[in-house]
Coordinates of C-alpha atoms in Angstrom, one line a residue:
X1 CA 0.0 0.0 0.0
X2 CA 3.3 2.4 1.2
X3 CA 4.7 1.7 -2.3
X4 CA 1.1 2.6 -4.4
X5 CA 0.6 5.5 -2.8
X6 CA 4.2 6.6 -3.6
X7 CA 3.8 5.6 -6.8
X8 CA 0.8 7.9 -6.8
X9 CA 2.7 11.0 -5.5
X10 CA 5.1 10.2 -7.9
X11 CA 2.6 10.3 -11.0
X12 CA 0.8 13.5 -10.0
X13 CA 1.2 16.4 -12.1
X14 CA 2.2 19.7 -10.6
X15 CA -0.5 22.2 -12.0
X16 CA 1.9 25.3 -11.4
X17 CA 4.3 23.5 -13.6
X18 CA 4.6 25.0 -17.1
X19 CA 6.1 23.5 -20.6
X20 CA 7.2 24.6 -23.8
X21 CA 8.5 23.6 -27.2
X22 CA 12.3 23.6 -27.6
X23 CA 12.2 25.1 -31.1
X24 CA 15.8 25.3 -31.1
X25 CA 16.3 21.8 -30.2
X26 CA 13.9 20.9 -32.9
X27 CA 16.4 22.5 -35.2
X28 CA 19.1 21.0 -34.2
X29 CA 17.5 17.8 -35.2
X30 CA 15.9 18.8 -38.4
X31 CA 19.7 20.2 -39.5
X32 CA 21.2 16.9 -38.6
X33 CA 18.8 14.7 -40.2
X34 CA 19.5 16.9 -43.4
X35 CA 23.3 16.4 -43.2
X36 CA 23.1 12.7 -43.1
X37 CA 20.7 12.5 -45.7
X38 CA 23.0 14.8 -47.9
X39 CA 26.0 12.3 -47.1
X40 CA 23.7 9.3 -47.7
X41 CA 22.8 10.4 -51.2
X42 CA 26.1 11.6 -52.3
X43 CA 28.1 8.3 -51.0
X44 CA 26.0 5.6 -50.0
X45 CA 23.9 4.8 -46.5
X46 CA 26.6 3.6 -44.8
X47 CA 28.5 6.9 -44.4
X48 CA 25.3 8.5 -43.6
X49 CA 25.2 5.4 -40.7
X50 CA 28.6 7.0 -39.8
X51 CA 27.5 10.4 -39.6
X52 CA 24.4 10.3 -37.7
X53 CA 26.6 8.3 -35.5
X54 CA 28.7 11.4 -35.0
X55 CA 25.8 13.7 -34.9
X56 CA 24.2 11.8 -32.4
X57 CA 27.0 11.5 -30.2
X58 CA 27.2 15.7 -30.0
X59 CA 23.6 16.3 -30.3
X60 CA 23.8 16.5 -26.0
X61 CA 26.2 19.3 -26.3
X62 CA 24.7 21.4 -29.4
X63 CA 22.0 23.4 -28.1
X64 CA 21.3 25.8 -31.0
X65 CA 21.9 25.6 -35.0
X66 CA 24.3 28.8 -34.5
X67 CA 26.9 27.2 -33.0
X68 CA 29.6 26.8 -35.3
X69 CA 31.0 23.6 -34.3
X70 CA 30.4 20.3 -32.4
X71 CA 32.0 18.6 -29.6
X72 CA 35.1 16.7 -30.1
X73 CA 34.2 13.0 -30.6
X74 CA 36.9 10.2 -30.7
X75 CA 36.8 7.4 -33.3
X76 CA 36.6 4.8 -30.8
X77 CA 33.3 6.0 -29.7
X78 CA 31.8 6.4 -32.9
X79 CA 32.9 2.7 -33.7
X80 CA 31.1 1.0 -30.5
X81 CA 28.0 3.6 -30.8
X82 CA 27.6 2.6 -34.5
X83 CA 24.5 0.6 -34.8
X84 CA 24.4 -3.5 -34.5
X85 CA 22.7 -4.1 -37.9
X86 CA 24.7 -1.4 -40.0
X87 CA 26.1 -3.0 -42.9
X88 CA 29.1 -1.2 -43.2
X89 CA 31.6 -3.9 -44.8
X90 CA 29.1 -4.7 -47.5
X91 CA 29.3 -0.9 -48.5
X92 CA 33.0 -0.7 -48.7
X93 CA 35.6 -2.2 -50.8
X94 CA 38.1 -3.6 -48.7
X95 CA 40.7 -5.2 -51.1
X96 CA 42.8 -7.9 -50.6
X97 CA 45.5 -6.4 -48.1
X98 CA 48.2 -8.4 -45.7
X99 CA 45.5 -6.5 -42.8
X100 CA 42.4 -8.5 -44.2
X101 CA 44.7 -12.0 -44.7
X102 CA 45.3 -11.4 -41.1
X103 CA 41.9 -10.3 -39.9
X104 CA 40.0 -13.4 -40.8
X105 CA 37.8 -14.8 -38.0
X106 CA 39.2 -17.2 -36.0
X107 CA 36.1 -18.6 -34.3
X108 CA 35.9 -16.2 -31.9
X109 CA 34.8 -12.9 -33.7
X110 CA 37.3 -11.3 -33.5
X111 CA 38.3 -11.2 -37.1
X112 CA 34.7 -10.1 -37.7
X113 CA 34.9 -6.7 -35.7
X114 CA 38.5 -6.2 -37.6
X115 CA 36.6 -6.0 -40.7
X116 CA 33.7 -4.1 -39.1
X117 CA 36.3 -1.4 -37.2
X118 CA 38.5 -1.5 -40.7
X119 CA 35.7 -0.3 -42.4
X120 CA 34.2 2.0 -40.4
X121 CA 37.7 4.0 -40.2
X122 CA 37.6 4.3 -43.9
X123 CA 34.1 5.6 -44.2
X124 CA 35.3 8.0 -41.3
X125 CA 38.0 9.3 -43.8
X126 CA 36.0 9.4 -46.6
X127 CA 33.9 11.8 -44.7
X128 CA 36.9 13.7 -43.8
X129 CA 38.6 14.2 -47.2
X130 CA 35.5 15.0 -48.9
X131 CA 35.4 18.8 -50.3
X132 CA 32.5 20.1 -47.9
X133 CA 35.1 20.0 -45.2
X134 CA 31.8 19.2 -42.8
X135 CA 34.0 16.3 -40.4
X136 CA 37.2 17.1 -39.8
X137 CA 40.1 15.5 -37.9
X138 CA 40.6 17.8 -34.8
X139 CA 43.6 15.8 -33.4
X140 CA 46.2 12.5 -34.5
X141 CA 46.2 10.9 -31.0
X142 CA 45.1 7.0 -31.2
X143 CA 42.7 6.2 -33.8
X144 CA 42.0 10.1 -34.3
X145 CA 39.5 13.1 -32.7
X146 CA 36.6 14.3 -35.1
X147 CA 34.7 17.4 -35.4
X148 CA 31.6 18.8 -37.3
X149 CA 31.9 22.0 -38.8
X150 CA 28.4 22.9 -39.1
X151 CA 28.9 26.2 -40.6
X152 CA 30.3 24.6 -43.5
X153 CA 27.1 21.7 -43.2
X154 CA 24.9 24.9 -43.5
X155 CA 26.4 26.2 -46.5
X156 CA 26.2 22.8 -48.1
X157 CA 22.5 22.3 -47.5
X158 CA 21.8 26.2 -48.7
X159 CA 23.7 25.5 -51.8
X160 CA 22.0 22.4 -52.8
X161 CA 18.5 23.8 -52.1
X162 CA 19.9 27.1 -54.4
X163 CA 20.9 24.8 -56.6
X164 CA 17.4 22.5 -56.9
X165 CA 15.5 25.9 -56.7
X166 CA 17.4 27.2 -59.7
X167 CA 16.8 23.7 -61.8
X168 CA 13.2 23.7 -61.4
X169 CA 12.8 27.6 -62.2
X170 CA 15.1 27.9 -65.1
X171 CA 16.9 24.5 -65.7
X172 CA 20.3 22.3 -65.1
X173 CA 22.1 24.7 -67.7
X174 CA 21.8 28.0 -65.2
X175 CA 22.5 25.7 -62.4
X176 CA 26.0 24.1 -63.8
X177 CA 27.2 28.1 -64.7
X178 CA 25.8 28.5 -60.6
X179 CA 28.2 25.6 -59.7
X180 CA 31.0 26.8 -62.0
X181 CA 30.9 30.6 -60.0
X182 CA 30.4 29.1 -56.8
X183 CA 34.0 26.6 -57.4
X184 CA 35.8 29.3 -59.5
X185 CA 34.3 32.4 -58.1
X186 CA 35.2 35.9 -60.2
X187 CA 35.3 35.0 -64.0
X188 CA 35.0 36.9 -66.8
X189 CA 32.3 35.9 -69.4
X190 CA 34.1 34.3 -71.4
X191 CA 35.9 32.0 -69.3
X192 CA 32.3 31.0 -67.6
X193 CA 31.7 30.4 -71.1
X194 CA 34.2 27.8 -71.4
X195 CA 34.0 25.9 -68.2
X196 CA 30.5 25.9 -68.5
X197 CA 30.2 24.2 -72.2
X198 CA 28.5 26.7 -73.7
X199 CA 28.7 29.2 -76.7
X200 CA 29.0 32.9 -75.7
X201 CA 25.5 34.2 -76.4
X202 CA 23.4 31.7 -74.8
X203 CA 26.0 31.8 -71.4
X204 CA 25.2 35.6 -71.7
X205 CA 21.6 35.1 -71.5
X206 CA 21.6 33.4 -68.9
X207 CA 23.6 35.3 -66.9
X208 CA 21.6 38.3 -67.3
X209 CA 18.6 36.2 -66.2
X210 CA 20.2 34.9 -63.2
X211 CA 21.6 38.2 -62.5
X212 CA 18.1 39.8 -62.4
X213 CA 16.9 36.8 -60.4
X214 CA 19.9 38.0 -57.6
X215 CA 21.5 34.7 -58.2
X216 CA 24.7 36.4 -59.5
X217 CA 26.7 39.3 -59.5
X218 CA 29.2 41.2 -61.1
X219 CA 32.0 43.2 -59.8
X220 CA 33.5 46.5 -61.8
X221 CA 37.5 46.1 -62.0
X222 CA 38.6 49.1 -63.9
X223 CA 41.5 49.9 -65.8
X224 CA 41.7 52.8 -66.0
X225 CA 41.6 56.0 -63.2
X226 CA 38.4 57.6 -64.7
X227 CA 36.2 54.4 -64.4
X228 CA 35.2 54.8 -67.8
X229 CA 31.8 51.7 -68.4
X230 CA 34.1 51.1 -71.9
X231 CA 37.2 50.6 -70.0
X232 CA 36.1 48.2 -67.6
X233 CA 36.6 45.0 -66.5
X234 CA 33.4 42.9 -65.3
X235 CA 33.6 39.7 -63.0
X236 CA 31.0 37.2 -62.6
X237 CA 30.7 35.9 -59.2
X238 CA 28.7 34.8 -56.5
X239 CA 27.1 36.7 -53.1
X240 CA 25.7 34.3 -50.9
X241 CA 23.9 36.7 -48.9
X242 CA 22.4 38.0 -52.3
X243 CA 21.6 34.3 -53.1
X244 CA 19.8 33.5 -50.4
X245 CA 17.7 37.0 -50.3
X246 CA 16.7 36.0 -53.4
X247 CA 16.0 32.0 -52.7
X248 CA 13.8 33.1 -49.7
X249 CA 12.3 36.1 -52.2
X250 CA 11.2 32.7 -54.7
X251 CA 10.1 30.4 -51.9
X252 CA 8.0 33.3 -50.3
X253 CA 6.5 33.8 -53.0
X254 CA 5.7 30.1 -54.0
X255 CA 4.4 29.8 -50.3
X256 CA 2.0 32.7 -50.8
X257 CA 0.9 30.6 -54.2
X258 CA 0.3 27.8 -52.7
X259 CA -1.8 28.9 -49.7
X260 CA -3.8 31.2 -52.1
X261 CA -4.3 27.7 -54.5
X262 CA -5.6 26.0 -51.3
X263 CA -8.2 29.2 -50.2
X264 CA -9.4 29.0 -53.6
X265 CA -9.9 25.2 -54.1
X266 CA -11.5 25.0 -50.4
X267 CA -13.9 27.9 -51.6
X268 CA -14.8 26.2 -55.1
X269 CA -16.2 23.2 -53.0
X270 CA -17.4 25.2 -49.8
X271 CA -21.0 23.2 -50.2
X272 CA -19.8 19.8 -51.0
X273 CA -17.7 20.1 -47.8
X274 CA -20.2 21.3 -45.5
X275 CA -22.4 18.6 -46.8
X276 CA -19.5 15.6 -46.4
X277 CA -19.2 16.9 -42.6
X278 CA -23.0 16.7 -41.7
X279 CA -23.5 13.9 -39.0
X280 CA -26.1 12.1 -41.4
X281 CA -23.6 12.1 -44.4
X282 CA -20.8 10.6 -42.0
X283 CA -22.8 7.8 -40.5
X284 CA -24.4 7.3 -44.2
X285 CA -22.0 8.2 -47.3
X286 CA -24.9 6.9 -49.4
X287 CA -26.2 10.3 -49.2
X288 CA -23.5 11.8 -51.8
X289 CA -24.5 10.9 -55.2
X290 CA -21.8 9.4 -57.1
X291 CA -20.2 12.6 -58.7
X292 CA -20.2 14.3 -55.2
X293 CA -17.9 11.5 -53.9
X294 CA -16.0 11.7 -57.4
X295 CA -15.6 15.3 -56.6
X296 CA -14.1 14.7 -52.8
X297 CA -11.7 12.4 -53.5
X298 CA -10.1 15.1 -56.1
X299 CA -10.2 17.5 -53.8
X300 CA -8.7 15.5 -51.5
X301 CA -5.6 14.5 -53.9
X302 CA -5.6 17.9 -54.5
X303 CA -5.1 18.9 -51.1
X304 CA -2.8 16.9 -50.3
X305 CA -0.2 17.9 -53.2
X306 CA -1.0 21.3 -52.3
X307 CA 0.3 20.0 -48.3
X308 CA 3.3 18.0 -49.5
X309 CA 4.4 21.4 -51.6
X310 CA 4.0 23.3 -48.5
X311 CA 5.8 20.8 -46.4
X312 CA 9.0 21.1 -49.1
X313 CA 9.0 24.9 -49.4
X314 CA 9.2 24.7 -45.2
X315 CA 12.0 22.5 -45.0
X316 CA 13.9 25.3 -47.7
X317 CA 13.0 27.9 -45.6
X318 CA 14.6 25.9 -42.3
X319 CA 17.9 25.2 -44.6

């Protein structure tokens, strides 16, 4: 009796007690799960195995998405908090080295977590050497200390949603001369002509188009004194803060389309709603004729594409 009634004590809920939503938390999370899928896609699902790994080994210590980097975390501890049924050897190509000839398993495992360790260190360099810079080797003791730069994770993400934002608006040829500025930074036109496979006039359109858009810019180098326009040289390049102005300027704006599409088509089929929520109509559907019910389930579909686009343009606007 002692033990339920502490029990009891123990369940009640203090009614001065107030909550709230950890927003920032909730960030934290929703960045993460971004970066491994980003890692997932571009290698395979092991290293994203790896990185969420890492991730969630820090997630304790990073409190906002504004801090700039994570804890240090060794590779030992990434190894034995990697999960059981991760199939990391079957996702990397360990060749036929005097290490493996030595590692086989001898009955007792051990040869088995060799392989497992083995390749779990090289999809930890992998990570490491890739061009994002987003893990990085903090120190060289033992098996090596690791670190995520998520300033540089955050300017991965933006740049890939730029990049899918620019496809879909204008197509994969304005992204690629995107890619080339953003690896090459200030080029003439001619030169973005080259790298980018394209003859001069139709690179030129498309610059101007993406310069209007605020997805490029050009910088005024002149050579002579007077600044004279005809004695000029101009620079393509690329302002990330002007890029993302005008990323959030397009989703905005996409956003405000969307929520008017949904006003409207709710307000096209005001009655036949009002009439699918009446207490007779939902214990009986009989009661719609046949084209009514035709007529909800496309407004249904059509809802529902309407939410999944609205769902997409949020996660842009978090990244």
């Amino acid at each position: 009796g002692a033990q339920e009634a502490a029990a009891a004590d123990n369940d009640a809920v203090d009614d001065k007690q107030c909550f709230r939503v950890y927003f920032d938390r909730l960030d934290v999370f929703l960045r993460n799960k971004q970066v491994v899928n980003y890692f997932a896609d571009k290698y395979n699902e092991a290293a994203g195995v790896v990185l969420k790994t890492v991730l969630r080994l820090t997630e304790a210590q990073t409190r906002t998405c504004r801090d700039r980097m994570s804890e240090r975390v060794t590779a030992n501890q990434i190894m034995q908090n990697i999960p059981a049924d991760a199939r990391l050897e079957e996702a990397v190509d360990m060749g036929d080295s005097v290490f493996m000839q030595g590692a086989m398993d001898d009955g007792d495992g051990s040869g088995a977590r060799a392989r497992r360790g083995r390749a779990a260190f090289a999809l930890l360099e992998l990570l490491r050497t890739d061009a994002s810079g987003v893990l990085s080797r903090a120190d060289d003791r033992g098996s090596g200390v690791y670190r995520v730069n998520f300033e540089r994770a955050a300017a991965v993400l933006r740049d890939q949603c730029v990049d899918t934002l620019i496809v879909e608006r204008y197509g994969s040829v304005h992204a690629r001369i995107v890619r080339v500025l953003r690896d090459q930074q200030k080029l003439d036109e001619k030169t973005v002509s080259h790298l980018a496979m394209l003859p001069m006039d139709q690179c030129r359109e498309r610059l101007h188009e993406l310069s209007l858009a605020g997805f490029v810019a050009t910088v005024e180098i002149p050579r002579t004194a007077d600044r004279n326009p005809s004695r000029m040289f101009y620079l393509w390049h690329v302002d990330p803060h002007r890029q993302v102005c005008a990323a959030l300027r397009l989703v905005f704006q996409t956003l405000s389309n969307v929520i008017q599409r949904s006003t409207a088509e709710t307000a096209a089929r005001a009655a036949l709603l009002d009439k699918s929520r009446r207490d007779d109509v939902v214990a009986d559907p009989s009661l719609l004729a046949p084209s009514e019910r035709r007529e909800l389930r496309t407004a249904c579909s059509i809802r529902q594409r309407l939410d999944v686009a609205a769902l997409r343009l949020d996660r842009m606007l978090l990244l």
